[in-house]
């Protein structure tokens, strides 16, 4: 099993969700996040005063899939989230050793 974490721009969430649905991924976890990378934030003007916005709004997606689905999921997220501009985000893939569905007691691939 693989855990795929993606940090994307918030306005791309619906497109990514639809792309995942099209390839048969039904369960995702979404968390609102703030951060920056090469963007380094930006300066805004508020009531005549300038201030620096260091942490930009992002969305973090987490998806657990079987090993054979992982590459398709990464490709689908990357294609749907890409704008071609700095700050499009990152995708991380890690291995999951064990999964358990609490309600039924199913484990590993049956649990996802």
PDB file of C-alpha atoms in Angstrom, residues 11-105:
ATOM      1  CA  UNK A  11      -8.604  26.370  -6.363  1.00  0.00           C
ATOM      2  CA  UNK A  12      -7.378  23.126  -7.967  1.00  0.00           C
ATOM      3  CA  UNK A  13      -9.053  20.890  -5.369  1.00  0.00           C
ATOM      4  CA  UNK A  14     -12.236  20.214  -7.359  1.00  0.00           C
ATOM      5  CA  UNK A  15     -10.278  19.315 -10.494  1.00  0.00           C
ATOM      6  CA  UNK A  16      -8.028  16.933  -8.559  1.00  0.00           C
ATOM      7  CA  UNK A  17     -11.015  15.356  -6.796  1.00  0.00           C
ATOM      8  CA  UNK A  18     -12.721  14.776 -10.147  1.00  0.00           C
ATOM      9  CA  UNK A  19      -9.539  13.295 -11.673  1.00  0.00           C
ATOM     10  CA  UNK A  20      -9.224  10.874  -8.756  1.00  0.00           C
ATOM     11  CA  UNK A  21     -12.883   9.911  -9.034  1.00  0.00           C
ATOM     12  CA  UNK A  22     -12.415   9.143 -12.749  1.00  0.00           C
ATOM     13  CA  UNK A  23      -9.652   6.607 -11.999  1.00  0.00           C
ATOM     14  CA  UNK A  24     -11.655   4.922  -9.253  1.00  0.00           C
ATOM     15  CA  UNK A  25     -10.242   6.504  -6.090  1.00  0.00           C
ATOM     16  CA  UNK A  26     -13.101   7.148  -3.719  1.00  0.00           C
ATOM     17  CA  UNK A  27     -11.503   8.040  -0.397  1.00  0.00           C
ATOM     18  CA  UNK A  28      -9.373  11.109   0.198  1.00  0.00           C
ATOM     19  CA  UNK A  29      -8.578  13.250   3.203  1.00  0.00           C
ATOM     20  CA  UNK A  30      -8.310  17.003   2.683  1.00  0.00           C
ATOM     21  CA  UNK A  31      -6.664  19.411   5.110  1.00  0.00           C
ATOM     22  CA  UNK A  32      -6.338  23.160   4.785  1.00  0.00           C
ATOM     23  CA  UNK A  33      -2.688  24.105   5.113  1.00  0.00           C
ATOM     24  CA  UNK A  34      -0.436  27.139   4.895  1.00  0.00           C
ATOM     25  CA  UNK A  35       3.130  27.216   3.698  1.00  0.00           C
ATOM     26  CA  UNK A  36       5.652  28.416   1.189  1.00  0.00           C
ATOM     27  CA  UNK A  37       8.488  27.098  -0.917  1.00  0.00           C
ATOM     28  CA  UNK A  38      10.258  28.969  -3.652  1.00  0.00           C
ATOM     29  CA  UNK A  39       7.395  31.472  -3.753  1.00  0.00           C
ATOM     30  CA  UNK A  40       8.590  33.022  -0.490  1.00  0.00           C
ATOM     31  CA  UNK A  41       5.194  34.648   0.033  1.00  0.00           C
ATOM     32  CA  UNK A  42       4.292  38.123  -1.174  1.00  0.00           C
ATOM     33  CA  UNK A  43       3.619  41.675   0.030  1.00  0.00           C
ATOM     34  CA  UNK A  44       0.096  43.038   0.386  1.00  0.00           C
ATOM     35  CA  UNK A  45      -1.316  46.448   1.177  1.00  0.00           C
ATOM     36  CA  UNK A  46      -3.949  46.698   3.911  1.00  0.00           C
ATOM     37  CA  UNK A  47      -5.359  50.055   5.101  1.00  0.00           C
ATOM     38  CA  UNK A  48      -2.326  51.848   3.786  1.00  0.00           C
ATOM     39  CA  UNK A  49       0.199  49.589   5.496  1.00  0.00           C
ATOM     40  CA  UNK A  50       2.349  47.043   3.725  1.00  0.00           C
ATOM     41  CA  UNK A  51       2.760  43.626   5.245  1.00  0.00           C
ATOM     42  CA  UNK A  52       4.364  40.383   4.138  1.00  0.00           C
ATOM     43  CA  UNK A  53       2.264  37.259   3.703  1.00  0.00           C
ATOM     44  CA  UNK A  54       4.812  34.531   4.440  1.00  0.00           C
ATOM     45  CA  UNK A  55       2.518  31.534   4.467  1.00  0.00           C
ATOM     46  CA  UNK A  56       0.277  31.046   1.465  1.00  0.00           C
ATOM     47  CA  UNK A  57      -2.960  29.021   1.575  1.00  0.00           C
ATOM     48  CA  UNK A  58      -2.579  25.450   0.324  1.00  0.00           C
ATOM     49  CA  UNK A  59      -4.567  22.227   0.483  1.00  0.00           C
ATOM     50  CA  UNK A  60      -3.061  18.918   1.576  1.00  0.00           C
ATOM     51  CA  UNK A  61      -4.577  15.740   0.148  1.00  0.00           C
ATOM     52  CA  UNK A  62      -3.905  12.290   1.543  1.00  0.00           C
ATOM     53  CA  UNK A  63      -4.838   9.137  -0.344  1.00  0.00           C
ATOM     54  CA  UNK A  64      -4.068   5.517   0.550  1.00  0.00           C
ATOM     55  CA  UNK A  65      -4.070   3.159  -2.437  1.00  0.00           C
ATOM     56  CA  UNK A  66      -2.805  -0.262  -3.451  1.00  0.00           C
ATOM     57  CA  UNK A  67       0.694  -0.447  -4.919  1.00  0.00           C
ATOM     58  CA  UNK A  68      -0.601  -0.967  -8.460  1.00  0.00           C
ATOM     59  CA  UNK A  69      -2.786   2.184  -8.297  1.00  0.00           C
ATOM     60  CA  UNK A  70      -0.060   4.512  -6.996  1.00  0.00           C
ATOM     61  CA  UNK A  71       1.473   5.609 -10.316  1.00  0.00           C
ATOM     62  CA  UNK A  72      -1.930   6.379 -11.870  1.00  0.00           C
ATOM     63  CA  UNK A  73      -2.954   8.391  -8.815  1.00  0.00           C
ATOM     64  CA  UNK A  74       0.259  10.445  -8.871  1.00  0.00           C
ATOM     65  CA  UNK A  75      -0.155  11.127 -12.593  1.00  0.00           C
ATOM     66  CA  UNK A  76      -3.811  12.120 -12.158  1.00  0.00           C
ATOM     67  CA  UNK A  77      -3.037  14.530  -9.302  1.00  0.00           C
ATOM     68  CA  UNK A  78      -0.091  16.067 -11.149  1.00  0.00           C
ATOM     69  CA  UNK A  79      -2.076  16.599 -14.345  1.00  0.00           C
ATOM     70  CA  UNK A  80      -5.110  18.096 -12.582  1.00  0.00           C
ATOM     71  CA  UNK A  81      -3.149  20.341 -10.203  1.00  0.00           C
ATOM     72  CA  UNK A  82      -0.680  21.785 -12.697  1.00  0.00           C
ATOM     73  CA  UNK A  83      -0.978  25.434 -13.679  1.00  0.00           C
ATOM     74  CA  UNK A  84       2.579  25.819 -14.961  1.00  0.00           C
ATOM     75  CA  UNK A  85       3.344  28.529 -12.428  1.00  0.00           C
ATOM     76  CA  UNK A  86       5.499  28.543  -9.354  1.00  0.00           C
ATOM     77  CA  UNK A  87       3.713  27.188  -6.293  1.00  0.00           C
ATOM     78  CA  UNK A  88       1.817  24.352  -8.006  1.00  0.00           C
ATOM     79  CA  UNK A  89       2.837  22.100  -5.126  1.00  0.00           C
ATOM     80  CA  UNK A  90       4.462  18.770  -4.380  1.00  0.00           C
ATOM     81  CA  UNK A  91       3.488  15.101  -4.280  1.00  0.00           C
ATOM     82  CA  UNK A  92       5.031  12.656  -1.812  1.00  0.00           C
ATOM     83  CA  UNK A  93       4.675   8.867  -1.937  1.00  0.00           C
ATOM     84  CA  UNK A  94       5.429   6.672   1.064  1.00  0.00           C
ATOM     85  CA  UNK A  95       4.865   3.048   1.991  1.00  0.00           C
ATOM     86  CA  UNK A  96       2.126   2.021   4.414  1.00  0.00           C
ATOM     87  CA  UNK A  97       2.901  -1.096   6.440  1.00  0.00           C
ATOM     88  CA  UNK A  98      -0.566  -1.773   7.782  1.00  0.00           C
ATOM     89  CA  UNK A  99      -4.143  -0.506   7.567  1.00  0.00           C
ATOM     90  CA  UNK A 100      -7.199  -1.419   9.619  1.00  0.00           C
ATOM     91  CA  UNK A 101     -10.836  -0.488   9.056  1.00  0.00           C
ATOM     92  CA  UNK A 102     -12.134   0.072  12.567  1.00  0.00           C
ATOM     93  CA  UNK A 103     -15.798  -0.704  11.848  1.00  0.00           C
ATOM     94  CA  UNK A 104     -15.289  -4.142  10.287  1.00  0.00           C
ATOM     95  CA  UNK A 105     -11.812  -5.181  11.394  1.00  0.00           C
TER      96      UNK A 105
END
